[in-house]
mmCIF file of C-alpha atoms and ligand atoms in Angstrom:
data_model
loop_
_atom_site.group_PDB
_atom_site.id
_atom_site.type_symbol
_atom_site.label_atom_id
_atom_site.label_comp_id
_atom_site.label_asym_id
_atom_site.label_seq_id
_atom_site.Cartn_x
_atom_site.Cartn_y
_atom_site.Cartn_z
ATOM 1 C CA UNK A 915 0.066 0.147 -0.337
ATOM 2 C CA UNK A 916 2.509 2.365 1.088
ATOM 3 C CA UNK A 917 4.730 2.011 -1.909
ATOM 4 C CA UNK A 918 1.930 1.592 -4.335
ATOM 5 C CA UNK A 919 1.759 5.623 -2.586
ATOM 6 C CA UNK A 920 5.054 6.085 -3.550
ATOM 7 C CA UNK A 921 5.008 4.926 -7.243
ATOM 8 C CA UNK A 922 1.209 6.642 -7.153
ATOM 9 C CA UNK A 923 2.988 10.315 -6.220
ATOM 10 C CA UNK A 924 6.499 9.336 -8.564
ATOM 11 C CA UNK A 925 3.684 9.059 -11.749
ATOM 12 C CA UNK A 926 2.839 12.514 -10.931
ATOM 13 C CA UNK A 927 5.173 13.597 -10.850
ATOM 14 C CA UNK A 928 5.331 14.679 -7.172
ATOM 15 C CA UNK A 929 8.072 12.331 -5.092
ATOM 16 C CA UNK A 930 9.893 14.054 -3.785
ATOM 17 C CA UNK A 931 13.484 13.603 -2.827
ATOM 18 C CA UNK A 932 16.285 14.948 0.279
ATOM 19 C CA UNK A 933 18.401 16.691 -2.370
ATOM 20 C CA UNK A 934 22.586 15.877 -1.413
ATOM 21 C CA UNK A 935 22.597 19.575 -0.167
ATOM 22 C CA UNK A 936 26.587 20.010 1.213
ATOM 23 C CA UNK A 937 27.613 24.171 2.083
ATOM 24 C CA UNK A 938 25.960 26.516 1.308
ATOM 25 C CA UNK A 939 27.673 30.114 0.749
ATOM 26 C CA UNK A 940 27.352 33.799 -0.244
ATOM 27 C CA UNK A 941 24.649 32.527 -3.082
ATOM 28 C CA UNK A 942 25.777 30.081 -4.362
ATOM 29 C CA UNK A 943 24.755 26.543 -2.645
ATOM 30 C CA UNK A 944 27.117 23.243 -3.826
ATOM 31 C CA UNK A 945 24.598 19.636 -4.364
ATOM 32 C CA UNK A 946 26.109 16.212 -4.824
ATOM 33 C CA UNK A 947 29.631 17.849 -5.966
ATOM 34 C CA UNK A 948 28.336 20.796 -8.259
ATOM 35 C CA UNK A 949 28.018 24.664 -7.294
ATOM 36 C CA UNK A 950 24.948 26.320 -8.301
ATOM 37 C CA UNK A 951 23.901 29.781 -7.564
ATOM 38 C CA UNK A 952 20.819 29.526 -5.025
ATOM 39 C CA UNK A 953 17.812 31.378 -6.055
ATOM 40 C CA UNK A 954 15.357 29.399 -3.764
ATOM 41 C CA UNK A 955 16.623 30.044 0.005
ATOM 42 C CA UNK A 956 14.848 31.859 2.377
ATOM 43 C CA UNK A 957 18.170 33.171 3.810
ATOM 44 C CA UNK A 958 16.261 36.074 2.588
ATOM 45 C CA UNK A 959 19.791 39.524 3.670
ATOM 46 C CA UNK A 960 22.154 36.304 3.569
ATOM 47 C CA UNK A 961 23.545 36.518 6.971
ATOM 48 C CA UNK A 962 23.027 32.394 7.833
ATOM 49 C CA UNK A 963 26.139 32.273 5.654
ATOM 50 C CA UNK A 964 28.440 35.073 6.753
ATOM 51 C CA UNK A 965 31.220 33.418 7.989
ATOM 52 C CA UNK A 966 33.053 36.641 9.131
ATOM 53 C CA UNK A 967 28.938 37.248 11.401
ATOM 54 C CA UNK A 968 29.315 33.951 13.147
ATOM 55 C CA UNK A 969 33.038 33.878 13.881
ATOM 56 C CA UNK A 970 32.201 37.241 15.472
ATOM 57 C CA UNK A 971 29.150 36.034 17.466
ATOM 58 C CA UNK A 972 31.000 32.837 18.472
ATOM 59 C CA UNK A 973 33.762 35.119 19.748
ATOM 60 C CA UNK A 974 31.401 36.959 22.289
ATOM 61 C CA UNK A 975 29.199 33.854 22.784
ATOM 62 C CA UNK A 976 29.252 30.875 25.058
ATOM 63 C CA UNK A 977 25.655 29.840 25.357
ATOM 64 C CA UNK A 978 24.449 25.933 25.790
ATOM 65 C CA UNK A 979 23.551 24.072 23.466
ATOM 66 C CA UNK A 980 20.614 22.522 24.796
ATOM 67 C CA UNK A 981 17.447 24.072 27.451
ATOM 68 C CA UNK A 982 16.101 20.336 28.332
ATOM 69 C CA UNK A 983 13.141 21.019 28.695
ATOM 70 C CA UNK A 984 10.258 23.175 27.723
ATOM 71 C CA UNK A 985 10.133 27.132 28.552
ATOM 72 C CA UNK A 986 7.840 26.355 32.049
ATOM 73 C CA UNK A 987 9.862 22.996 32.795
ATOM 74 C CA UNK A 988 13.604 24.436 33.077
ATOM 75 C CA UNK A 989 13.964 25.093 29.794
ATOM 76 C CA UNK A 990 13.936 29.550 29.715
ATOM 77 C CA UNK A 991 16.878 31.283 30.244
ATOM 78 C CA UNK A 992 17.812 35.417 29.872
ATOM 79 C CA UNK A 993 19.121 34.978 26.462
ATOM 80 C CA UNK A 994 14.505 34.350 26.208
ATOM 81 C CA UNK A 995 13.107 37.189 27.724
ATOM 82 C CA UNK A 996 15.849 39.377 26.029
ATOM 83 C CA UNK A 997 14.548 38.686 22.496
ATOM 84 C CA UNK A 998 11.057 38.767 23.231
ATOM 85 C CA UNK A 999 11.698 42.020 24.393
ATOM 86 C CA UNK A 1000 13.824 42.601 21.744
ATOM 87 C CA UNK A 1001 11.221 41.567 19.033
ATOM 88 C CA UNK A 1002 8.397 42.686 20.819
ATOM 89 C CA UNK A 1003 10.024 46.476 20.273
ATOM 90 C CA UNK A 1004 10.814 46.050 17.191
ATOM 91 C CA UNK A 1005 6.905 45.457 16.572
ATOM 92 C CA UNK A 1006 5.934 48.116 18.711
ATOM 93 C CA UNK A 1007 3.985 45.238 21.008
ATOM 94 C CA UNK A 1008 2.897 44.339 24.693
ATOM 95 C CA UNK A 1009 4.955 41.847 24.396
ATOM 96 C CA UNK A 1010 6.464 38.732 22.235
ATOM 97 C CA UNK A 1011 6.890 34.488 22.576
ATOM 98 C CA UNK A 1012 9.227 32.517 21.055
ATOM 99 C CA UNK A 1013 7.984 29.355 19.200
ATOM 100 C CA UNK A 1014 10.361 26.613 18.124
ATOM 101 C CA UNK A 1015 9.218 26.945 14.726
ATOM 102 C CA UNK A 1016 7.148 28.939 12.682
ATOM 103 C CA UNK A 1017 5.034 25.835 12.326
ATOM 104 C CA UNK A 1018 4.811 25.497 15.497
ATOM 105 C CA UNK A 1019 3.771 29.479 16.007
ATOM 106 C CA UNK A 1020 0.782 29.202 13.786
ATOM 107 C CA UNK A 1021 0.136 25.461 14.899
ATOM 108 C CA UNK A 1022 -0.155 26.971 18.302
ATOM 109 C CA UNK A 1023 -1.569 30.076 17.729
ATOM 110 C CA UNK A 1024 -4.348 28.862 16.790
ATOM 111 C CA UNK A 1025 -5.123 25.922 18.029
ATOM 112 C CA UNK A 1026 -5.458 27.564 21.499
ATOM 113 C CA UNK A 1027 -6.908 30.843 20.562
ATOM 114 C CA UNK A 1028 -9.183 28.947 18.737
ATOM 115 C CA UNK A 1029 -11.805 26.397 20.690
ATOM 116 C CA UNK A 1030 -15.438 25.186 20.760
ATOM 117 C CA UNK A 1031 -18.255 27.253 18.845
ATOM 118 C CA UNK A 1032 -15.488 30.286 17.759
ATOM 119 C CA UNK A 1033 -14.000 30.580 13.756
ATOM 120 C CA UNK A 1034 -11.635 31.445 11.414
ATOM 121 C CA UNK A 1035 -11.189 33.411 8.166
ATOM 122 C CA UNK A 1036 -8.279 32.433 6.369
ATOM 123 C CA UNK A 1037 -6.828 33.802 2.880
ATOM 124 C CA UNK A 1038 -6.748 29.989 0.195
ATOM 125 C CA UNK A 1039 -3.492 30.423 -0.104
ATOM 126 C CA UNK A 1040 -2.206 30.909 3.504
ATOM 127 C CA UNK A 1041 0.954 28.095 4.634
ATOM 128 C CA UNK A 1042 0.202 24.830 5.406
ATOM 129 C CA UNK A 1043 1.517 25.522 9.281
ATOM 130 C CA UNK A 1044 -2.277 27.959 9.338
ATOM 131 C CA UNK A 1045 -4.214 25.030 7.655
ATOM 132 C CA UNK A 1046 -2.975 22.241 10.544
ATOM 133 C CA UNK A 1047 -3.736 25.211 13.067
ATOM 134 C CA UNK A 1048 -7.169 25.295 11.917
ATOM 135 C CA UNK A 1049 -7.942 21.627 11.370
ATOM 136 C CA UNK A 1050 -6.076 20.279 15.080
ATOM 137 C CA UNK A 1051 -8.398 23.253 16.614
ATOM 138 C CA UNK A 1052 -12.022 22.579 17.780
ATOM 139 C CA UNK A 1053 -13.759 25.475 15.945
ATOM 140 C CA UNK A 1054 -15.295 25.929 12.894
ATOM 141 C CA UNK A 1055 -13.324 27.433 9.473
ATOM 142 C CA UNK A 1056 -13.858 28.814 6.606
ATOM 143 C CA UNK A 1057 -11.514 29.339 3.616
ATOM 144 C CA UNK A 1058 -11.983 32.283 1.854
ATOM 145 C CA UNK A 1059 -10.800 33.355 -1.794
ATOM 146 C CA UNK A 1060 -7.263 34.956 -1.892
ATOM 147 C CA UNK A 1061 -7.695 38.273 -1.311
ATOM 148 C CA UNK A 1062 -10.686 38.783 -2.701
ATOM 149 C CA UNK A 1063 -12.372 40.544 0.423
ATOM 150 C CA UNK A 1064 -15.919 40.720 -0.791
ATOM 151 C CA UNK A 1065 -15.810 36.949 -0.532
ATOM 152 C CA UNK A 1066 -14.227 37.318 3.315
ATOM 153 C CA UNK A 1067 -16.901 40.290 4.163
ATOM 154 C CA UNK A 1068 -19.840 37.682 1.725
ATOM 155 C CA UNK A 1069 -18.630 34.889 4.827
ATOM 156 C CA UNK A 1070 -17.763 37.375 7.056
ATOM 157 C CA UNK A 1071 -21.219 38.453 7.144
ATOM 158 C CA UNK A 1072 -23.285 35.033 6.966
ATOM 159 C CA UNK A 1073 -21.257 32.892 9.895
ATOM 160 C CA UNK A 1074 -19.501 35.656 12.164
ATOM 161 C CA UNK A 1075 -23.170 35.819 14.282
ATOM 162 C CA UNK A 1076 -23.275 32.252 14.698
ATOM 163 C CA UNK A 1077 -19.618 32.456 16.244
ATOM 164 C CA UNK A 1078 -18.444 33.416 19.998
ATOM 165 C CA UNK A 1079 -14.413 34.009 18.996
ATOM 166 C CA UNK A 1080 -13.447 34.643 15.080
ATOM 167 C CA UNK A 1081 -10.018 34.943 14.247
ATOM 168 C CA UNK A 1082 -9.113 36.347 10.659
ATOM 169 C CA UNK A 1083 -5.833 35.403 9.710
ATOM 170 C CA UNK A 1084 -3.591 36.212 6.201
ATOM 171 C CA UNK A 1085 -0.519 36.079 5.284
ATOM 172 C CA UNK A 1086 0.913 39.229 4.739
ATOM 173 C CA UNK A 1087 4.352 38.906 1.475
ATOM 174 C CA UNK A 1088 2.767 35.241 0.561
ATOM 175 C CA UNK A 1089 5.665 32.266 0.471
ATOM 176 C CA UNK A 1090 4.277 31.170 -2.548
ATOM 177 C CA UNK A 1091 3.249 33.791 -4.864
ATOM 178 C CA UNK A 1092 4.716 36.650 -3.412
ATOM 179 C CA UNK A 1093 1.529 39.481 -3.735
ATOM 180 C CA UNK A 1094 0.769 41.559 -0.191
ATOM 181 C CA UNK A 1095 -2.405 41.556 1.109
ATOM 182 C CA UNK A 1096 -4.654 44.199 1.753
ATOM 183 C CA UNK A 1097 -3.597 44.687 5.891
ATOM 184 C CA UNK A 1098 -5.867 47.949 5.782
ATOM 185 C CA UNK A 1099 -8.757 46.376 4.928
ATOM 186 C CA UNK A 1100 -8.204 43.880 6.799
ATOM 187 C CA UNK A 1101 -8.128 46.141 10.164
ATOM 188 C CA UNK A 1102 -11.441 47.262 8.340
ATOM 189 C CA UNK A 1103 -12.921 44.217 8.187
ATOM 190 C CA UNK A 1104 -12.002 42.583 11.313
ATOM 191 C CA UNK A 1105 -12.923 45.664 13.663
ATOM 192 C CA UNK A 1106 -16.938 45.484 11.717
ATOM 193 C CA UNK A 1107 -16.738 42.173 11.844
ATOM 194 C CA UNK A 1108 -15.875 42.319 15.721
ATOM 195 C CA UNK A 1109 -13.052 39.669 14.376
ATOM 196 C CA UNK A 1110 -9.144 39.303 15.996
ATOM 197 C CA UNK A 1111 -6.948 39.739 13.083
ATOM 198 C CA UNK A 1112 -3.939 37.601 13.150
ATOM 199 C CA UNK A 1113 -0.911 38.415 9.738
ATOM 200 C CA UNK A 1114 1.353 35.820 9.267
ATOM 201 C CA UNK A 1115 5.063 37.723 8.510
ATOM 202 C CA UNK A 1116 7.406 35.140 8.060
ATOM 203 C CA UNK A 1117 8.691 36.605 4.272
ATOM 204 C CA UNK A 1118 8.744 40.097 5.031
ATOM 205 C CA UNK A 1119 10.163 40.201 9.181
ATOM 206 C CA UNK A 1120 13.118 41.738 8.203
ATOM 207 C CA UNK A 1121 13.003 41.265 4.493
ATOM 208 C CA UNK A 1122 9.725 43.877 3.075
ATOM 209 C CA UNK A 1123 8.167 46.667 4.481
ATOM 210 C CA UNK A 1124 9.677 50.166 5.656
ATOM 211 C CA UNK A 1125 10.693 49.099 8.628
ATOM 212 C CA UNK A 1126 11.637 45.215 10.399
ATOM 213 C CA UNK A 1127 9.406 45.327 11.568
ATOM 214 C CA UNK A 1128 7.176 43.811 7.793
ATOM 215 C CA UNK A 1129 4.167 44.657 6.409
ATOM 216 C CA UNK A 1130 1.525 45.779 8.688
ATOM 217 C CA UNK A 1131 3.811 47.837 11.103
ATOM 218 C CA UNK A 1132 1.238 50.653 12.510
ATOM 219 C CA UNK A 1133 -1.829 49.295 11.860
ATOM 220 C CA UNK A 1134 -3.816 47.864 14.449
ATOM 221 C CA UNK A 1135 -3.091 43.961 14.158
ATOM 222 C CA UNK A 1136 -3.723 41.713 16.875
ATOM 223 C CA UNK A 1137 -1.660 38.818 16.523
ATOM 224 C CA UNK A 1138 1.415 38.990 14.697
ATOM 225 C CA UNK A 1139 3.126 36.036 13.808
ATOM 226 C CA UNK A 1140 6.844 35.607 11.948
ATOM 227 C CA UNK A 1141 10.204 33.254 12.579
ATOM 228 C CA UNK A 1142 14.180 33.671 12.873
ATOM 229 C CA UNK A 1143 13.770 31.277 10.290
ATOM 230 C CA UNK A 1144 13.917 33.365 7.027
ATOM 231 C CA UNK A 1145 15.600 36.563 6.724
ATOM 232 C CA UNK A 1146 17.697 36.199 10.620
ATOM 233 C CA UNK A 1147 19.648 33.974 8.808
ATOM 234 C CA UNK A 1148 18.310 31.772 12.514
ATOM 235 C CA UNK A 1149 16.412 29.958 13.425
ATOM 236 C CA UNK A 1150 12.844 29.556 15.486
ATOM 237 C CA UNK A 1151 9.927 32.123 15.467
ATOM 238 C CA UNK A 1152 7.632 34.458 17.476
ATOM 239 C CA UNK A 1153 4.173 35.881 17.938
ATOM 240 C CA UNK A 1154 3.798 39.810 18.718
ATOM 241 C CA UNK A 1155 0.615 41.096 20.530
ATOM 242 C CA UNK A 1156 -0.568 41.863 23.999
ATOM 243 C CA UNK A 1157 -0.214 40.688 27.251
ATOM 244 C CA UNK A 1158 -3.195 39.234 28.026
ATOM 245 C CA UNK A 1159 -2.994 37.342 24.376
ATOM 246 C CA UNK A 1160 0.797 36.719 25.027
ATOM 247 C CA UNK A 1161 -0.182 34.943 29.087
ATOM 248 C CA UNK A 1162 -3.322 33.037 27.032
ATOM 249 C CA UNK A 1163 -0.805 31.931 24.490
ATOM 250 C CA UNK A 1164 1.742 30.702 27.546
ATOM 251 C CA UNK A 1165 -0.725 28.660 29.088
ATOM 252 C CA UNK A 1166 -2.350 26.822 26.353
ATOM 253 C CA UNK A 1167 -0.299 27.051 23.312
ATOM 254 C CA UNK A 1168 0.168 22.778 23.083
ATOM 255 C CA UNK A 1169 3.131 23.288 20.261
ATOM 256 C CA UNK A 1170 5.163 25.553 23.025
ATOM 257 C CA UNK A 1171 4.132 24.703 26.006
ATOM 258 C CA UNK A 1172 5.400 20.231 25.247
ATOM 259 C CA UNK A 1173 8.095 21.005 23.623
ATOM 260 C CA UNK A 1174 11.180 20.754 24.908
ATOM 261 C CA UNK A 1175 12.672 25.252 23.911
ATOM 262 C CA UNK A 1176 15.126 25.802 21.130
ATOM 263 C CA UNK A 1177 19.054 26.261 22.444
ATOM 264 C CA UNK A 1178 20.730 29.008 24.267
ATOM 265 C CA UNK A 1179 22.502 29.656 21.204
ATOM 266 C CA UNK A 1180 20.485 30.147 18.461
ATOM 267 C CA UNK A 1181 18.058 32.665 20.229
ATOM 268 C CA UNK A 1182 21.659 34.630 21.561
ATOM 269 C CA UNK A 1183 22.269 34.629 17.941
ATOM 270 C CA UNK A 1184 18.911 36.275 16.651
ATOM 271 C CA UNK A 1185 19.306 38.894 19.087
ATOM 272 C CA UNK A 1186 22.466 39.491 18.390
ATOM 273 C CA UNK A 1187 21.747 40.229 15.255
ATOM 274 C CA UNK A 1188 18.752 42.066 15.500
ATOM 275 C CA UNK A 1189 20.766 44.486 18.011
ATOM 276 C CA UNK A 1190 24.290 44.289 17.363
ATOM 277 C CA UNK A 1191 24.033 44.205 13.904
ATOM 278 C CA UNK A 1192 21.281 45.947 13.049
ATOM 279 C CA UNK A 1193 22.933 48.075 10.781
ATOM 280 C CA UNK A 1194 24.475 45.317 8.728
ATOM 281 C CA UNK A 1195 20.698 43.980 8.207
ATOM 282 C CA UNK A 1196 18.954 47.656 7.077
ATOM 283 C CA UNK A 1197 22.115 47.365 4.673
ATOM 284 C CA UNK A 1198 21.321 44.155 3.926
ATOM 285 C CA UNK A 1199 17.892 44.653 3.584
ATOM 286 C CA UNK A 1200 17.898 47.635 0.754
ATOM 287 C CA UNK A 1201 20.049 45.834 -1.195
ATOM 288 C CA UNK A 1202 17.186 43.002 -1.581
ATOM 289 C CA UNK A 1203 14.601 46.491 -1.745
ATOM 290 C CA UNK A 1204 16.889 47.380 -4.580
ATOM 291 C CA UNK A 1205 17.391 43.948 -5.855
ATOM 292 C CA UNK A 1206 13.657 43.174 -6.530
ATOM 293 C CA UNK A 1207 12.991 46.267 -7.524
ATOM 294 C CA UNK A 1208 16.004 45.601 -10.849
ATOM 295 C CA UNK A 1209 14.537 42.024 -10.938
ATOM 296 C CA UNK A 1210 10.736 43.314 -11.483
ATOM 297 C CA UNK A 1211 11.795 46.235 -14.192
ATOM 298 C CA UNK A 1212 13.530 42.740 -16.253
ATOM 299 C CA UNK A 1213 10.418 40.949 -15.833
ATOM 300 C CA UNK A 1214 8.639 43.936 -16.870
ATOM 301 C CA UNK A 1215 10.451 44.373 -20.006
ATOM 302 C CA UNK A 1216 10.241 41.298 -21.277
ATOM 303 C CA UNK A 1217 6.912 40.922 -20.824
ATOM 304 C CA UNK A 1218 5.850 37.966 -17.744
ATOM 305 C CA UNK A 1219 3.232 38.691 -15.774
ATOM 306 C CA UNK A 1220 4.320 37.781 -11.961
ATOM 307 C CA UNK A 1221 1.234 38.411 -9.304
ATOM 308 C CA UNK A 1222 5.081 39.317 -7.123
ATOM 309 C CA UNK A 1223 4.742 42.853 -5.448
ATOM 310 C CA UNK A 1224 8.173 41.193 -3.712
ATOM 311 C CA UNK A 1225 11.344 39.278 -3.169
ATOM 312 C CA UNK A 1226 9.398 35.906 -4.188
ATOM 313 C CA UNK A 1227 8.679 35.582 -8.156
ATOM 314 C CA UNK A 1228 6.515 33.060 -9.101
ATOM 315 C CA UNK A 1229 6.942 31.645 -12.370
ATOM 316 C CA UNK A 1230 4.113 29.499 -12.725
ATOM 317 C CA UNK A 1231 4.913 26.713 -15.039
ATOM 318 C CA UNK A 1232 1.173 24.221 -13.893
ATOM 319 C CA UNK A 1233 2.269 20.848 -15.248
ATOM 320 C CA UNK A 1234 4.469 18.702 -12.594
ATOM 321 C CA UNK A 1235 6.592 17.297 -15.881
ATOM 322 C CA UNK A 1236 7.081 20.741 -17.826
ATOM 323 C CA UNK A 1237 8.281 22.717 -14.315
ATOM 324 C CA UNK A 1238 11.079 20.074 -12.974
ATOM 325 C CA UNK A 1239 11.905 20.379 -17.170
ATOM 326 C CA UNK A 1240 12.269 23.462 -16.105
ATOM 327 C CA UNK A 1241 14.856 23.262 -13.675
ATOM 328 C CA UNK A 1242 16.571 20.510 -14.564
ATOM 329 C CA UNK A 1243 17.537 22.371 -17.379
ATOM 330 C CA UNK A 1244 18.548 25.695 -15.127
ATOM 331 C CA UNK A 1245 19.714 23.486 -13.426
ATOM 332 C CA UNK A 1246 21.691 22.213 -15.998
ATOM 333 C CA UNK A 1247 22.441 25.889 -16.621
ATOM 334 C CA UNK A 1248 24.144 26.617 -12.946
ATOM 335 C CA UNK A 1249 20.967 27.817 -10.994
ATOM 336 C CA UNK A 1250 19.097 26.249 -8.199
ATOM 337 C CA UNK A 1251 16.119 26.396 -8.159
ATOM 338 C CA UNK A 1252 13.240 23.219 -7.271
ATOM 339 C CA UNK A 1253 9.824 22.744 -8.429
ATOM 340 C CA UNK A 1254 7.602 23.081 -6.357
ATOM 341 C CA UNK A 1255 4.404 21.525 -6.800
ATOM 342 C CA UNK A 1256 1.522 20.168 -5.504
ATOM 343 C CA UNK A 1257 0.330 20.493 -2.217
ATOM 344 C CA UNK A 1258 2.749 23.400 -1.536
ATOM 345 C CA UNK A 1259 1.172 25.359 -4.172
ATOM 346 C CA UNK A 1260 -2.626 24.844 -5.705
ATOM 347 C CA UNK A 1261 -3.315 21.655 -8.216
ATOM 348 C CA UNK A 1262 -2.429 23.013 -11.811
ATOM 349 C CA UNK A 1263 0.023 26.128 -11.115
ATOM 350 C CA UNK A 1264 3.344 24.035 -10.869
ATOM 351 C CA UNK A 1265 6.051 26.288 -10.419
ATOM 352 C CA UNK A 1266 9.219 27.554 -9.985
ATOM 353 C CA UNK A 1267 10.148 29.750 -7.011
ATOM 354 C CA UNK A 1268 12.891 32.492 -7.667
ATOM 355 C CA UNK A 1269 13.424 33.995 -3.996
ATOM 356 C CA UNK A 1270 15.709 37.039 -4.901
ATOM 357 C CA UNK A 1271 17.996 36.949 -1.745
ATOM 358 C CA UNK A 1272 20.057 40.350 -0.600
ATOM 359 C CA UNK A 1273 23.979 39.550 -2.382
ATOM 360 C CA UNK A 1274 22.217 37.559 -5.938
ATOM 361 C CA UNK A 1275 24.264 40.025 -8.795
ATOM 362 C CA UNK A 1276 21.420 41.054 -11.398
ATOM 363 C CA UNK A 1277 23.319 40.023 -14.129
ATOM 364 C CA UNK A 1278 22.392 36.221 -13.101
ATOM 365 C CA UNK A 1279 18.894 37.254 -12.548
ATOM 366 C CA UNK A 1280 19.026 38.630 -17.014
ATOM 367 C CA UNK A 1281 20.272 35.264 -18.423
ATOM 368 C CA UNK A 1282 18.512 33.027 -15.824
ATOM 369 C CA UNK A 1283 15.144 35.240 -17.393
ATOM 370 C CA UNK A 1284 16.808 34.391 -21.093
ATOM 371 C CA UNK A 1285 16.252 30.693 -20.456
ATOM 372 C CA UNK A 1286 13.293 31.465 -18.817
ATOM 373 C CA UNK A 1287 12.168 33.010 -21.629
ATOM 374 C CA UNK A 1288 13.600 30.543 -24.392
ATOM 375 C CA UNK A 1289 12.197 27.584 -23.485
ATOM 376 C CA UNK A 1290 8.264 28.949 -22.768
ATOM 377 C CA UNK A 1291 7.661 31.275 -25.741
ATOM 378 C CA UNK A 1292 9.796 29.008 -28.548
HETATM 379 N N1 PMP B 630 4.385 30.916 7.662
HETATM 380 C C1 PMP B 630 5.322 30.974 5.865
HETATM 381 C C2 PMP B 630 4.603 32.177 6.048
HETATM 382 C C3 PMP B 630 6.204 30.201 5.959
HETATM 383 O O1 PMP B 630 6.312 30.096 4.795
HETATM 384 C C4 PMP B 630 6.900 29.309 6.856
HETATM 385 C C5 PMP B 630 7.898 28.276 6.196
HETATM 386 N N2 PMP B 630 8.066 28.320 4.765
HETATM 387 C C6 PMP B 630 6.949 29.051 7.961
HETATM 388 C C7 PMP B 630 4.681 29.592 8.696
HETATM 389 C C8 PMP B 630 6.654 28.382 8.776
HETATM 390 O O2 PMP B 630 7.845 28.312 8.922
HETATM 391 P P1 PMP B 630 9.064 27.319 9.937
HETATM 392 O O3 PMP B 630 10.508 26.908 9.108
HETATM 393 O O4 PMP B 630 9.505 28.357 10.707
HETATM 394 O O5 PMP B 630 8.626 26.082 10.823
#
């Protein structure tokens, strides 16, 4: 049975394998002995592979490599308090709570806040961690069409009254399309229909928006989640909100309560980057913003249509087979850009997900787009 299901995945072009990655450094990746330009990383500022940064940090830091416990038992430490204060201040919120991963964060926050008799309204293209959080919760959920706020309002009009607590959830920069939610509209709807609003800033934190806090900074968003594992070049995630909600999560979020916390060394690394290296983060973020504008111009000049409004740019191909073929072709030309297939994206929308990072060279994209252009339009 399992064998047959694996065969079926293979036939559909959806069997996944872990790539044999040997090393990564400034925008490059070595796989099975060959070096490629890495167009697939969420390390948007390139911080995770900067040797000089890592060495400088380690000279001054000897935090522990394990907490050997969940936070509520013996797994907390001063590093945690410091990082929580740092992110609360970046987002201008009362309090923060660190989770082990973004997946566990969304899962824990949604399943804690939404119980029997409650409801979630979620953008159809929200990340798997949000979907799984809704499924784990004891409440009901409705998925509105991506960015279709008229559809969301219709659902709110007809369903909101039947429930106690209601939560609207959206990503800010969407992970697979790079388009950006209309936060003002979501705030308007949450107020009109008495809901809580939760925004996942995973792909915007330190990468998009005017400040380090992503897209929804300064807007009336109740709960923001984001990760340290992308632009911050570290590991882990967090939720920022008011003191009551954070207290509630400490008591109710099972993925927080029942899991050994992240090693303090890693927590200290996130905090060091966000405080001591803030200027460098801002510098890299500006490089990313400039590169993003230049690549979007290249796309426009070549007539590429894309929903992207950010550093994440999908080239939607459609079938798994054609996407895999193009990914292979690009690999033979020196680019690592794996095919993104269902269930990560909806059926029939398999794609290459270009992920811009601060240290990428514009020239590499000129050549990349030429290759894609030749393939798609012959
Ligand atoms: N939210 C979004 C929008 C994501 O794209 C991801 C990961 N790709 C996560 C949450 C999960 O974050 P983590 O990798 O830290 O579990």
